[in-house]
mmCIF file of C-alpha atoms in Angstrom:
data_model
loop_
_atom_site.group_PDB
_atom_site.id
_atom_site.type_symbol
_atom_site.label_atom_id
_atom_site.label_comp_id
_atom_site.label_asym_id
_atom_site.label_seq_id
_atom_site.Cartn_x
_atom_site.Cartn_y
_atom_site.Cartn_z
ATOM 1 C CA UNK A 1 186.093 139.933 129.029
ATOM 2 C CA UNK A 2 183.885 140.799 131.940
ATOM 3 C CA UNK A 3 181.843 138.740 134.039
ATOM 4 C CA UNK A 4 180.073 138.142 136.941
ATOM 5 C CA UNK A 5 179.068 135.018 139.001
ATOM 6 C CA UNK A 6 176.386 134.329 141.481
ATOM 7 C CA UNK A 7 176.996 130.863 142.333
ATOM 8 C CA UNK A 8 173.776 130.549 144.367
ATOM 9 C CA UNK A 9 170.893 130.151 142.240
ATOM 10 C CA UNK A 10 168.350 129.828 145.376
ATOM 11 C CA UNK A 11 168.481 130.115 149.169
ATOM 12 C CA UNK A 12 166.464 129.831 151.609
ATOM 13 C CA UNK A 13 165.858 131.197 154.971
ATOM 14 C CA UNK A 14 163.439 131.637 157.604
ATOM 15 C CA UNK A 15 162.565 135.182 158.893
ATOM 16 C CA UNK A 16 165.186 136.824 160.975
ATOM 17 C CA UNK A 17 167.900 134.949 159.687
ATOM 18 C CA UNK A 18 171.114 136.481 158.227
ATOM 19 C CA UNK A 19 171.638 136.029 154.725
ATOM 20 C CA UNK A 20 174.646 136.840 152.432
ATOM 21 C CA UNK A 21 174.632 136.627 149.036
ATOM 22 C CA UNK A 22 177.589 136.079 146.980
ATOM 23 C CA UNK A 23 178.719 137.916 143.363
ATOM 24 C CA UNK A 24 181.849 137.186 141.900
ATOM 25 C CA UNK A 25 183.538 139.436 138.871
ATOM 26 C CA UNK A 26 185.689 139.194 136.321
ATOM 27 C CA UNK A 27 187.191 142.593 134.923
ATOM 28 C CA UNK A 28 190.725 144.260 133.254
ATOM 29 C CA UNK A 29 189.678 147.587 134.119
ATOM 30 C CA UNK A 30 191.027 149.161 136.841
ATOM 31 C CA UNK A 31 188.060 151.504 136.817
ATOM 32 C CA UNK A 32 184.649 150.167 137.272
ATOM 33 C CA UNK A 33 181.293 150.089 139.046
ATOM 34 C CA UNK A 34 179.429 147.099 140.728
ATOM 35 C CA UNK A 35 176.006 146.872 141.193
ATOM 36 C CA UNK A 36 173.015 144.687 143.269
ATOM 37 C CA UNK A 37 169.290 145.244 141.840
ATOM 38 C CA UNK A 38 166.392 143.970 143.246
ATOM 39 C CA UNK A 39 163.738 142.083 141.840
ATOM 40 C CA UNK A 40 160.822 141.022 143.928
ATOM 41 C CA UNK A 41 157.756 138.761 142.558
ATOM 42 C CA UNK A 42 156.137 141.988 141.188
ATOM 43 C CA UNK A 43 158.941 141.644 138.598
ATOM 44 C CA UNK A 44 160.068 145.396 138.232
ATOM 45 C CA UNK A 45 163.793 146.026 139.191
ATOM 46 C CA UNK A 46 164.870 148.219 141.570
ATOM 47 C CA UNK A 47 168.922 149.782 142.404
ATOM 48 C CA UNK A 48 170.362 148.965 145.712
ATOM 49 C CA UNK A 49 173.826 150.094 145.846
ATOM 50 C CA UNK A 50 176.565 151.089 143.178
ATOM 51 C CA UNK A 51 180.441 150.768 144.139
ATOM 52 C CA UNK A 52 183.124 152.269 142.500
ATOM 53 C CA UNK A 53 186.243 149.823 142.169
ATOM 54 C CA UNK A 54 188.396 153.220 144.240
ATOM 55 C CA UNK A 55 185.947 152.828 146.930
ATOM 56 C CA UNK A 56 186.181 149.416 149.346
ATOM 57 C CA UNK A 57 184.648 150.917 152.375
ATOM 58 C CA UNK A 58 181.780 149.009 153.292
ATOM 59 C CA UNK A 59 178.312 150.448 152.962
ATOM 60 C CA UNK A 60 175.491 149.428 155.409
ATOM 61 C CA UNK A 61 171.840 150.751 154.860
ATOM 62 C CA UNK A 62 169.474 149.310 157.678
ATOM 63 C CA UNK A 63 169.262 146.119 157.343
ATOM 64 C CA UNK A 64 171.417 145.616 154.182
ATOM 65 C CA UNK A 65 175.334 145.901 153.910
ATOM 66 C CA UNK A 66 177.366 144.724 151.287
ATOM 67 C CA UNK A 67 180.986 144.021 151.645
ATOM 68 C CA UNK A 68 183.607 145.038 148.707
ATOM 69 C CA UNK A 69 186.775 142.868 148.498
ATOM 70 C CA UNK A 70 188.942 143.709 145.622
ATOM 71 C CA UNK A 71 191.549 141.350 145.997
ATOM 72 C CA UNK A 72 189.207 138.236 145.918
ATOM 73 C CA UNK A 73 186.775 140.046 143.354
ATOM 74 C CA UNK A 74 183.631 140.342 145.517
ATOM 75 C CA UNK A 75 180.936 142.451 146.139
ATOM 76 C CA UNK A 76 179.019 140.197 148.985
ATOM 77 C CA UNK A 77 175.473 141.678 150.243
ATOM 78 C CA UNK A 78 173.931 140.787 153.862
ATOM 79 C CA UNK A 79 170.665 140.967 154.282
ATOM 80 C CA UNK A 80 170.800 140.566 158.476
ATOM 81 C CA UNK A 81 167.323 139.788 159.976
ATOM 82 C CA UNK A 82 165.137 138.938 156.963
ATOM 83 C CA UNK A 83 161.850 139.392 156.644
ATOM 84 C CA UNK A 84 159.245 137.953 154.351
ATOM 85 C CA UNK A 85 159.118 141.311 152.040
ATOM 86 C CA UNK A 86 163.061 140.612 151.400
ATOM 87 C CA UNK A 87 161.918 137.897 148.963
ATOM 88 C CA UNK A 88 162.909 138.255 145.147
ATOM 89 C CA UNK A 89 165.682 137.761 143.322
ATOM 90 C CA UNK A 90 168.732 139.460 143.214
ATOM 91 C CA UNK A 91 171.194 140.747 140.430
ATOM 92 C CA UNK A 92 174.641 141.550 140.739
ATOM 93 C CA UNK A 93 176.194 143.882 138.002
ATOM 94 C CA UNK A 94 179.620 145.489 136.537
ATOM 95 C CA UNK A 95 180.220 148.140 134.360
ATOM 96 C CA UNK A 96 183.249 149.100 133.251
ATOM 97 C CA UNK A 97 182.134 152.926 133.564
ATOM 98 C CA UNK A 98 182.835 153.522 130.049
ATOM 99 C CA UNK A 99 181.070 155.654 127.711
ATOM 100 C CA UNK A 100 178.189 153.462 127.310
ATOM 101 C CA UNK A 101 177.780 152.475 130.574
ATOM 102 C CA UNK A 102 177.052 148.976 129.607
ATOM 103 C CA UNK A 103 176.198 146.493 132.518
ATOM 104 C CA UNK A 104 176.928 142.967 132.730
ATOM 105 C CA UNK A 105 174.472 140.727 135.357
ATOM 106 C CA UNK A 106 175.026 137.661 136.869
ATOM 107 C CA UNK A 107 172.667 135.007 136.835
ATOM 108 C CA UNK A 108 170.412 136.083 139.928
ATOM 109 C CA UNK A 109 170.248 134.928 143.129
ATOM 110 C CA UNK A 110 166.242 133.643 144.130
ATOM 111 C CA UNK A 111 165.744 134.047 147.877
ATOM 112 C CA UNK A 112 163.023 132.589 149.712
ATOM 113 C CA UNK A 113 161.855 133.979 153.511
ATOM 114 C CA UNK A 114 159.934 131.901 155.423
ATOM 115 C CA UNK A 115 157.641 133.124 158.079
ATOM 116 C CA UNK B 1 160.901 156.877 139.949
ATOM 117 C CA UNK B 2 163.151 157.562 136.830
ATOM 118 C CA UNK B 3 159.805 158.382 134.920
ATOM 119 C CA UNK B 4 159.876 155.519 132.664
ATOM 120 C CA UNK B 5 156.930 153.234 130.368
ATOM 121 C CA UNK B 6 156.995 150.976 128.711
ATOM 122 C CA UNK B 7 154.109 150.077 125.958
ATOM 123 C CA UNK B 8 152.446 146.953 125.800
ATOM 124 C CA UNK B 9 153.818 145.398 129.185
ATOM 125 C CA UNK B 10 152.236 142.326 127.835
ATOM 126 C CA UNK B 11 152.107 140.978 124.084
ATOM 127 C CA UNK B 12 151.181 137.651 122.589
ATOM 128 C CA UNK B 13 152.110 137.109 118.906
ATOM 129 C CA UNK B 14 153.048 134.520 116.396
ATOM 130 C CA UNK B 15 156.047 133.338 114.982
ATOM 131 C CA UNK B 16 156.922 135.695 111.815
ATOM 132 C CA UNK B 17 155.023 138.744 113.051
ATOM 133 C CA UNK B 18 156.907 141.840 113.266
ATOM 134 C CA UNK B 19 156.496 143.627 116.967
ATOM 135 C CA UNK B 20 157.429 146.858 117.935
ATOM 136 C CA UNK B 21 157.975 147.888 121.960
ATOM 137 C CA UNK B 22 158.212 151.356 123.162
ATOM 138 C CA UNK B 23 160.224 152.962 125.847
ATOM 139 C CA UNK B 24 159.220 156.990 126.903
ATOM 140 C CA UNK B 25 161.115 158.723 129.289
ATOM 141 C CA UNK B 26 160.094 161.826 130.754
ATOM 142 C CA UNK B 27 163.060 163.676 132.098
ATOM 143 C CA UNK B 28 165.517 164.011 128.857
ATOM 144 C CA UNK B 29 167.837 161.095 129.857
ATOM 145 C CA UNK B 30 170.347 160.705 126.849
ATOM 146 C CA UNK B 31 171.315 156.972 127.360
ATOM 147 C CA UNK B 32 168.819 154.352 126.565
ATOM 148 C CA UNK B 33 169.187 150.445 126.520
ATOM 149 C CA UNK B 34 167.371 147.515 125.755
ATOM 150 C CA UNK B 35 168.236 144.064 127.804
ATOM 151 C CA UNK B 36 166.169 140.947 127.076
ATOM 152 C CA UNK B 37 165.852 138.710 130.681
ATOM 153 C CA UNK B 38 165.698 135.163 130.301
ATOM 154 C CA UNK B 39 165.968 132.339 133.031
ATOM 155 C CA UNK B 40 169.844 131.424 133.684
ATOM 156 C CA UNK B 41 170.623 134.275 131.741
ATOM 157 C CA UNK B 42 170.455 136.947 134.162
ATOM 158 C CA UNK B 43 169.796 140.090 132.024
ATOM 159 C CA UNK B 44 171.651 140.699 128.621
ATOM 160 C CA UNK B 45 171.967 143.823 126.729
ATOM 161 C CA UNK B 46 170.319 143.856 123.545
ATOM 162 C CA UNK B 47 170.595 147.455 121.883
ATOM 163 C CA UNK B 48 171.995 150.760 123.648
ATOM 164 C CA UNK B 49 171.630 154.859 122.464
ATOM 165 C CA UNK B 50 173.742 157.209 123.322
ATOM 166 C CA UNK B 51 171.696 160.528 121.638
ATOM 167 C CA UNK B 52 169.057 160.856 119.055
ATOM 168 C CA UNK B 53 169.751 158.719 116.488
ATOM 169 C CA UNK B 54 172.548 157.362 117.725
ATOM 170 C CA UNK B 55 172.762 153.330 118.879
ATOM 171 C CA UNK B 56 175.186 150.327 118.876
ATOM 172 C CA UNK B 57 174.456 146.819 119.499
ATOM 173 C CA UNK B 58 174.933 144.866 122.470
ATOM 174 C CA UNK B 59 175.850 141.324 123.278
ATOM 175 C CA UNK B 60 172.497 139.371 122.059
ATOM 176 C CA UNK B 61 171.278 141.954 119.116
ATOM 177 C CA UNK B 62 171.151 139.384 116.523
ATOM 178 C CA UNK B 63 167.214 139.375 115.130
ATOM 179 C CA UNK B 64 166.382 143.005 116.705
ATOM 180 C CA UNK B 65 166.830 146.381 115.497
ATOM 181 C CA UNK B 66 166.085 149.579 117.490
ATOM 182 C CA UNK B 67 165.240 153.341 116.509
ATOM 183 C CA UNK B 68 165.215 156.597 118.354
ATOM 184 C CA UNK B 69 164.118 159.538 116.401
ATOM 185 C CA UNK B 70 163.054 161.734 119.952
ATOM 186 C CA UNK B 71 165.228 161.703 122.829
ATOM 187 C CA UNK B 72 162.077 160.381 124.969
ATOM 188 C CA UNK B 73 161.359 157.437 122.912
ATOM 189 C CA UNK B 74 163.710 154.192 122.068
ATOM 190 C CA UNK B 75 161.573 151.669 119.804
ATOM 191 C CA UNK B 76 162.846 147.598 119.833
ATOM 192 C CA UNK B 77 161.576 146.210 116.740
ATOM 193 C CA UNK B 78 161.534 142.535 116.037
ATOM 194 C CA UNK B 79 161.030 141.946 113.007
ATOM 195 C CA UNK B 80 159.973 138.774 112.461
ATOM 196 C CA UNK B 81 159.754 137.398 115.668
ATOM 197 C CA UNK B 82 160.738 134.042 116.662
ATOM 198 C CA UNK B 83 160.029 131.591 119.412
ATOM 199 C CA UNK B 84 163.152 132.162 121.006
ATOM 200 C CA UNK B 85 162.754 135.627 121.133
ATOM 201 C CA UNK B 86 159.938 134.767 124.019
ATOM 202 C CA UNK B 87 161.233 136.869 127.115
ATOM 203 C CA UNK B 88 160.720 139.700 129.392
ATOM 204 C CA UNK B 89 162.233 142.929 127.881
ATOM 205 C CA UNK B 90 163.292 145.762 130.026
ATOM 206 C CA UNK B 91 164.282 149.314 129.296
ATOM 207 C CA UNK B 92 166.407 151.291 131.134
ATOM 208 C CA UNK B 93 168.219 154.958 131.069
ATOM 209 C CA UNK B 94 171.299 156.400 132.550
ATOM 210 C CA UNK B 95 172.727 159.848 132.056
ATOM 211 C CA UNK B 96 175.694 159.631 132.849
ATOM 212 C CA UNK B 97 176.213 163.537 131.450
ATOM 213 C CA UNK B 98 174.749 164.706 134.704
ATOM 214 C CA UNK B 99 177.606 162.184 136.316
ATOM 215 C CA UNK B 100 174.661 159.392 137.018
ATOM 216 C CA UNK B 101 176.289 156.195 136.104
ATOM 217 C CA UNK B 102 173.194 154.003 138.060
ATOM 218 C CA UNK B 103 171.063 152.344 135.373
ATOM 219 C CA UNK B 104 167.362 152.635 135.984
ATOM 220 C CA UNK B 105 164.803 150.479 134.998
ATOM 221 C CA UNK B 106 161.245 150.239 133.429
ATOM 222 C CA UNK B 107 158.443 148.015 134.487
ATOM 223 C CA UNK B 108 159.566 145.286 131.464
ATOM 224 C CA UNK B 109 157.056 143.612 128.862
ATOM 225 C CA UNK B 110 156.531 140.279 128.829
ATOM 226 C CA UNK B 111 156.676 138.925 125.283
ATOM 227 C CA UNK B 112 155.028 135.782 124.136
ATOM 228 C CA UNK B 113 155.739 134.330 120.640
ATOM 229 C CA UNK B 114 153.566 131.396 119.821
#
């Protein structure tokens, strides 16, 4: 069965600090995609990144990078210099990219910025 | 923007009241879902559709049922609704047809059953 663990429920931080979130999975495909989403206090939810399980490169966008490890199962994301607006909570997600594209989330991850 | 509504965002019922929410897409998606978010739960799939008329259930479907007679519009019915059917409901499309496998999301309705 799949699954996905974000062992941090909330963190906490105060502006400008680095900040890596952790999401574990749990999968018996060999083909699949991960997933973080966004969710700030406005409460919509909003795609950051999708990873295929063929592609561990690392991805950086701005501020953000996340860091794919297949051998421990984990798709880590870095938020480096917060900022207040990075607030929300944050999903991690796996699909196993079959034909209903069904997504399994982790728990969330809350974090706070402090100014 | 995937072009996505849903209709109420907020409702307040009682307990044994059927409810109806509505998802419309505007740009011919042909998956739909329904995931239900709940605190320590993350999100959890409730109801999917793969085409017009077409749908399977997900992992909490027990106490919902869904319809989709247009491609634009997937309807989550509750039919008698319960307290513990109290959550935030989100719809969301993919098409993965088009070789989009990313899952986006509406605005969610919150869902209060007294």
């Amino acid at each position: 069965a799949q699954k996905v663990t974000q062992a941090q429920t909330e963190i906490s931080v105060v502006e400008k600090e680095d900040v890596t979130l952790d999401c574990v999975y749990e999968t018996r495909d060999t083909t699949y995609y991960l997933f973080w989403y966004k969710q700030p206090p406005s409460g919509e939810l909003v795609f950051l990144i999708r990873r295929n399980s063929f592609d561990e490169q690392n991805e950086i966008s701005g501020r953000y990078s996340w860091n794919f490890q297949k051998s421990t199962s984990s798709f880590n994301f870095t938020i480096t210099a917060s900022q207040v607006v990075d607030s929300a909570v944050y999903f991690c997600a796996l699909s196993d990219g079959g034909a209903t594209n069904k997504l399994i989330f982790g728990t969330g991850t809350l974090l706070a910025v402090q100014p | 923007d995937a072009g996505i509504t849903q209709s109420p965002r907020h409702k307040v019922t009682e307990t044994g009241t059927p409810v109806t929410l509505r998802c419309h897409q505007t740009e011919n998606h042909r998956y739909m879902y329904w995931y239900r978010q709940d605190p320590g739960h993350g999100l959890r799939l409730i109801h999917y559709s793969y085409g017009v008329k077409d749908t399977d259930k997900g992992e909490v479907s027990d106490g919902y049922s869904v319809s989709r007679s247009k491609t634009e519009d997937f309807l989550l019915t509750l039919e008698s609704a319960t307290s513990s059917q109290t959550s935030v409901y989100f719809c969301a499309i993919s098409d993965r047809g088009r070789g989009f496998d990313t899952q986006y999301f509406g605005p969610g309705t919150r869902l209060t059953v007294l």
